[in-house]
């Protein structure tokens, strides 16, 4: 920790008070905002160890683009409990090693975000809507988590709900909680210990699927495709590599998308005027048909709404790096070795870019209201530069299907009798936010549900034919 006694580190505004960690954990939003407004785009604080924070448009550009070679992901994520659970994966790699892994994963992940699983995701949200008709009240995070688990696990492993996935689910959950542990020290019975045990169980459960996928003429899911990929020498990836990449993508994509989906439900319920505008737009563009990529650009209210969800409710509020070289930012030198964090939450609430930053206002993304590009520099909910989120299209597709399915079938209303909270860490989402789903008749009357169900059934039978 030599950087911490370096006079250049000490010249960065901020404090070394041991109370900083408590303040950050108790209320990360106030922590970010008070310090950003007081010190500007770079400041230091003390978490478990002294760190530097960089926030705002210029900080984003430096971290993700201009100074990116001065940062290490291995030194950032690798220092956390996450680094113990997910060792050889794209998020803890740097330089050429990262480029090779990303190049390998990108085509398979992109297919998920385009057409490959669109019908299955539609089927999952239709059946979620069927359940909500029978039980028209629920917690937004719980609803989004269930559907997103099914969609993520199906798309990544190629398995369908009701099969082994039920058995895997608690292990996926334990692994995710373990990755967010405050320390990377493993002690018996701790969340990291449970996460590591669950990861090993998942590895054993997935192993036979890879062996089978290697013989499958039409491999299913991301795992099936990766199982058949070969390296430059014509060798298959090792079974462990396939499994660890798949588990990492699950970690990166499940709770993030579920948190965004819970914001979607919460904010639709609390903004009926936007719900009505979106419903009208969706009826105009899709009628009673399921969501499809073609023509989706015309769903402009859905796009503005989702952009504002990303701004207002980023699934994660802070991300780690470690400086590997000295570098200059904002008139200060950050010495090599310094842990550096950036925050989409603060960047996306910078008052200089977003008037009334704490108001949820999808209309701010209407091009008629001003320059999107200037605001875009502050938007890093999916990261940026060459390491932009790999699963962004897949996540966006799921959220668009969630919205277009639910607004046509229900009027979503907040349960005013139940108080809710907003959780900032480890993931950022509403807690105890209950909503009512009041069925709307139009969709069924026009035969939409029957058509979507028929489409889901034809996918199932084609999937069975391949099994
Ligand atoms: C709403 C949902 C999601 C959000 C908000 C989100 C956010 C992010 C962010 C902010 C980063 C950059 C992290 C950094 O620079 O330190 C990132 C990277 C990444 N995301 Fe996502 N993500 C989401 C969904 C997904 C999904 C569905 C997948 C995969 C199926 C995924 C896979 C990845 C991967 C592999 C990376 C690392 C890329 C690299 O370093 O080259 N994400 N994500």
PDB file of C-alpha atoms in Angstrom, residues 125 129 132 136-140 143 261-276 278-279 305 402-415 433-440:
ATOM      1  CA  UNK A 125     -42.799 -13.382 -19.962  1.00  0.00           C
ATOM      2  CA  UNK A 129     -48.132 -12.789 -17.136  1.00  0.00           C
ATOM      3  CA  UNK A 132     -49.862 -12.709 -12.565  1.00  0.00           C
ATOM      4  CA  UNK A 136     -52.225 -10.252  -9.426  1.00  0.00           C
ATOM      5  CA  UNK A 137     -50.022  -8.803  -6.678  1.00  0.00           C
ATOM      6  CA  UNK A 138     -46.333  -9.182  -6.002  1.00  0.00           C
ATOM      7  CA  UNK A 139     -42.910  -7.826  -5.141  1.00  0.00           C
ATOM      8  CA  UNK A 140     -41.256  -6.304  -8.217  1.00  0.00           C
ATOM      9  CA  UNK A 143     -41.180 -11.187 -10.132  1.00  0.00           C
ATOM     10  CA  UNK A 261     -36.448  -5.491 -14.543  1.00  0.00           C
ATOM     11  CA  UNK A 262     -37.535  -4.679 -11.001  1.00  0.00           C
ATOM     12  CA  UNK A 263     -36.936  -0.967 -11.664  1.00  0.00           C
ATOM     13  CA  UNK A 264     -39.019  -1.304 -14.832  1.00  0.00           C
ATOM     14  CA  UNK A 265     -42.015  -2.656 -12.883  1.00  0.00           C
ATOM     15  CA  UNK A 266     -41.587  -0.199 -10.018  1.00  0.00           C
ATOM     16  CA  UNK A 267     -41.274   2.826 -12.287  1.00  0.00           C
ATOM     17  CA  UNK A 268     -44.113   1.787 -14.618  1.00  0.00           C
ATOM     18  CA  UNK A 269     -46.360   1.482 -11.542  1.00  0.00           C
ATOM     19  CA  UNK A 270     -45.287   4.857 -10.158  1.00  0.00           C
ATOM     20  CA  UNK A 271     -45.537   6.695 -13.501  1.00  0.00           C
ATOM     21  CA  UNK A 272     -48.960   5.840 -14.941  1.00  0.00           C
ATOM     22  CA  UNK A 273     -48.659   8.636 -17.521  1.00  0.00           C
ATOM     23  CA  UNK A 274     -45.612   6.885 -19.025  1.00  0.00           C
ATOM     24  CA  UNK A 275     -47.289   3.516 -18.767  1.00  0.00           C
ATOM     25  CA  UNK A 276     -50.172   4.874 -20.877  1.00  0.00           C
ATOM     26  CA  UNK A 278     -45.850   3.236 -23.759  1.00  0.00           C
ATOM     27  CA  UNK A 279     -48.987   1.096 -24.042  1.00  0.00           C
ATOM     28  CA  UNK A 305     -38.086   4.721 -20.698  1.00  0.00           C
ATOM     29  CA  UNK A 402     -40.916  -7.623 -20.387  1.00  0.00           C
ATOM     30  CA  UNK A 403     -42.348  -4.139 -21.017  1.00  0.00           C
ATOM     31  CA  UNK A 404     -44.159  -4.865 -24.274  1.00  0.00           C
ATOM     32  CA  UNK A 405     -45.754  -8.029 -22.852  1.00  0.00           C
ATOM     33  CA  UNK A 406     -46.875  -6.649 -19.502  1.00  0.00           C
ATOM     34  CA  UNK A 407     -48.203  -3.220 -20.549  1.00  0.00           C
ATOM     35  CA  UNK A 408     -50.541  -4.832 -23.093  1.00  0.00           C
ATOM     36  CA  UNK A 409     -51.923  -7.294 -20.565  1.00  0.00           C
ATOM     37  CA  UNK A 410     -52.094  -5.205 -17.367  1.00  0.00           C
ATOM     38  CA  UNK A 411     -52.457  -1.854 -15.791  1.00  0.00           C
ATOM     39  CA  UNK A 412     -49.676  -1.883 -13.191  1.00  0.00           C
ATOM     40  CA  UNK A 413     -50.371   0.040  -9.986  1.00  0.00           C
ATOM     41  CA  UNK A 414     -48.302   0.605  -6.833  1.00  0.00           C
ATOM     42  CA  UNK A 415     -49.516  -0.919  -3.572  1.00  0.00           C
ATOM     43  CA  UNK A 433     -42.007  -2.628  -3.623  1.00  0.00           C
ATOM     44  CA  UNK A 434     -45.332  -4.400  -4.191  1.00  0.00           C
ATOM     45  CA  UNK A 435     -47.544  -3.742  -7.208  1.00  0.00           C
ATOM     46  CA  UNK A 436     -51.018  -4.765  -8.411  1.00  0.00           C
ATOM     47  CA  UNK A 437     -51.612  -6.112 -11.918  1.00  0.00           C
ATOM     48  CA  UNK A 438     -55.099  -5.191 -13.216  1.00  0.00           C
ATOM     49  CA  UNK A 439     -55.818  -7.267 -16.346  1.00  0.00           C
ATOM     50  CA  UNK A 440     -56.655  -5.352 -19.524  1.00  0.00           C
TER      51      UNK A 440
END
